[in-house]
Short mmCIF file of C-alpha atoms in Angstrom, two decimals:
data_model
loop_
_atom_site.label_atom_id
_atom_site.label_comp_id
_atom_site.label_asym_id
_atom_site.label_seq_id
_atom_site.Cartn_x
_atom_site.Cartn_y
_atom_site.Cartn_z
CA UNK A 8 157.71 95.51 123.35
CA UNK A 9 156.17 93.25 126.22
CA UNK A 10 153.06 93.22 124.29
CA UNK A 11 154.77 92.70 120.88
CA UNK A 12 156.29 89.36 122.43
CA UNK A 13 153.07 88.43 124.34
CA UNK A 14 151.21 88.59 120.70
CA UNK A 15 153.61 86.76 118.99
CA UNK A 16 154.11 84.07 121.59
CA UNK A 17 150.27 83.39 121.26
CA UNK A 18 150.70 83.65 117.38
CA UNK A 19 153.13 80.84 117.33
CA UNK A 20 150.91 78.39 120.17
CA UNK A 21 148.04 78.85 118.32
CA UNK A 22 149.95 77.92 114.51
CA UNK A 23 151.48 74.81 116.66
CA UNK A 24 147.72 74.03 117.67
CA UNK A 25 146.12 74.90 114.63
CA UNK A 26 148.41 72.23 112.56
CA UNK A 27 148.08 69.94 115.44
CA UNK A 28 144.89 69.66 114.27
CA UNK A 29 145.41 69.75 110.63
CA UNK A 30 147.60 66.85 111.04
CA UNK A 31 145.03 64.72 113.12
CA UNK A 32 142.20 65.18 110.56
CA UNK A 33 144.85 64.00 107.58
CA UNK A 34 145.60 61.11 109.66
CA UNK A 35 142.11 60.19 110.23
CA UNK A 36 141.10 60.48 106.67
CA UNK A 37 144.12 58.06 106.07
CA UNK A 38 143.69 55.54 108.21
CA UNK A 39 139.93 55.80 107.45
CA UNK A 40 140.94 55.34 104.05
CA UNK A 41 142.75 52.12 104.79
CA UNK A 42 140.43 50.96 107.29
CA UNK A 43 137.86 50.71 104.56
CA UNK A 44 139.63 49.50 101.49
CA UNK A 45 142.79 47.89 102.70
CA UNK A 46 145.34 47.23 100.08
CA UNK A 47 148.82 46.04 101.28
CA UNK A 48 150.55 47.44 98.23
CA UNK A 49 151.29 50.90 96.21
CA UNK A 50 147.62 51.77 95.29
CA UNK A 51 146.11 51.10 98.59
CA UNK A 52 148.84 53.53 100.31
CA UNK A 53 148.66 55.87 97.07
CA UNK A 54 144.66 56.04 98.05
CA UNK A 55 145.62 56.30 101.61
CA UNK A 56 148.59 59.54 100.70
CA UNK A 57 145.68 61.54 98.41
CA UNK A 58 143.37 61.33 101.67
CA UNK A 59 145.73 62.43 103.59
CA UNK A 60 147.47 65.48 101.27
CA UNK A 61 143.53 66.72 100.68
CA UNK A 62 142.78 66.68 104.05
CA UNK A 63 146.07 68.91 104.51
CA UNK A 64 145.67 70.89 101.53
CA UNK A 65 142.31 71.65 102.38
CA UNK A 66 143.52 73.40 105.25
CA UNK A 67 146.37 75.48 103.82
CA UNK A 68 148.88 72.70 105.30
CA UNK A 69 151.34 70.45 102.80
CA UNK A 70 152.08 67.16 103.97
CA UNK A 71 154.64 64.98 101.89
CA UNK A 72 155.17 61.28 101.39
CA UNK A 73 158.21 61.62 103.56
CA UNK A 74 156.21 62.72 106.49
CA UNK A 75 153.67 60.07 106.43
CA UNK A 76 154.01 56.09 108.28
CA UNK A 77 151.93 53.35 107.93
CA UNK A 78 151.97 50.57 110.39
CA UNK A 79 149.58 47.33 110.67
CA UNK A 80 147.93 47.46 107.24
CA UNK A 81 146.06 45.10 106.25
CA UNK A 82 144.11 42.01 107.69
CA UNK A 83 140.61 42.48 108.29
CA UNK A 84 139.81 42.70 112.37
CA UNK A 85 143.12 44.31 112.64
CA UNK A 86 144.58 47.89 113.21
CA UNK A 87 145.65 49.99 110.81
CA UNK A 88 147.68 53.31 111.65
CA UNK A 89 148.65 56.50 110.10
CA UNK A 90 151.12 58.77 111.65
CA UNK A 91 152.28 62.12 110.51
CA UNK A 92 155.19 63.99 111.28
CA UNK A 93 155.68 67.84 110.70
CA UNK A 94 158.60 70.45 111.31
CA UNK A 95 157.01 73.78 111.98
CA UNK A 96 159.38 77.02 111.93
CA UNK A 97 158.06 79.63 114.81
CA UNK A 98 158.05 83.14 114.86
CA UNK A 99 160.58 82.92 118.00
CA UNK A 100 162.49 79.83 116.16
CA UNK A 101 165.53 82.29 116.53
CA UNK A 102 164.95 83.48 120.07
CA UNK A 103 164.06 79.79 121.42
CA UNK A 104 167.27 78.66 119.48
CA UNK A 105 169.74 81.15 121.02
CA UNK A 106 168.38 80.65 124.69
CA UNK A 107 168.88 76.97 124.25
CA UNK A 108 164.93 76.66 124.57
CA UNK A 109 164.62 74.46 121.44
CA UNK A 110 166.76 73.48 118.68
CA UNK A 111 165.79 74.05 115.26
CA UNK A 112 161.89 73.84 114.14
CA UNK A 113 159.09 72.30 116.52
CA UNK A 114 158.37 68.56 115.56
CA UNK A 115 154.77 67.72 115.83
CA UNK A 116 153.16 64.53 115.18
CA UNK A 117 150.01 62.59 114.87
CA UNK A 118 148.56 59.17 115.13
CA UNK A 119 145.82 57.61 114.68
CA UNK A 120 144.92 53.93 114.48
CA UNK A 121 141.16 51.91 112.91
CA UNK A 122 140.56 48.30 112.78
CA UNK A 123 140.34 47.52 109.19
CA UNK A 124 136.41 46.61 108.13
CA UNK A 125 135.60 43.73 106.38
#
């Protein structure tokens, strides 16, 4: 059983690491997306959303309008960021949650920021 746990713990870091990742590389595609042909309207973030959801999809991850920010966008010589938030459910979700470890599904996020190119 110690095992079971130890294999399942490492299951769950490496899923939290794994779309730690996942979410980076959307953001970056994002905010390289804006970065490159910034729009301060529905297109440009429409362009900027199908970057991201490829990137995501890509890797077996689905990210959602709702999940995505944009902040900064979009004056050449200035930044642009993308951030992405996540909820992940863990194998332990119900272990964590009844030894007042965590409460409900893991949060994980990711930023990234580009200066917009002329």
């Amino acid at each position: 059983p110690i095992l079971l746990v130890l294999i399942l713990g490492a299951m769950d870091l490496g899923r939290v690491f794994y779309v730690k990742t996942v979410l980076t590389n959307a953001a970056r595609e994002g905010a390289n997306t804006l970065s490159r042909y910034p729009s301060n309207n529905t297109a440009g973030y429409n362009r900027a959303l199908a970057a991201i959801q490829a990137e995501g999809n890509s890797s077996g991850v689905t990210i959602t309008a709702g999940e995505v920010t944009y902040t900064g966008c979009c004056e050449i010589g200035f930044p642009v960021g993308v951030t992405i938030e996540k909820d992940v459910d863990l194998v332990f979700d119900g272990f964590l949650d009844a030894v007042g470890i965590i409460d409900g599904p893991v949060t994980i996020s990711s930023s990234v920021t580009m200066v917009v190119q002329p």
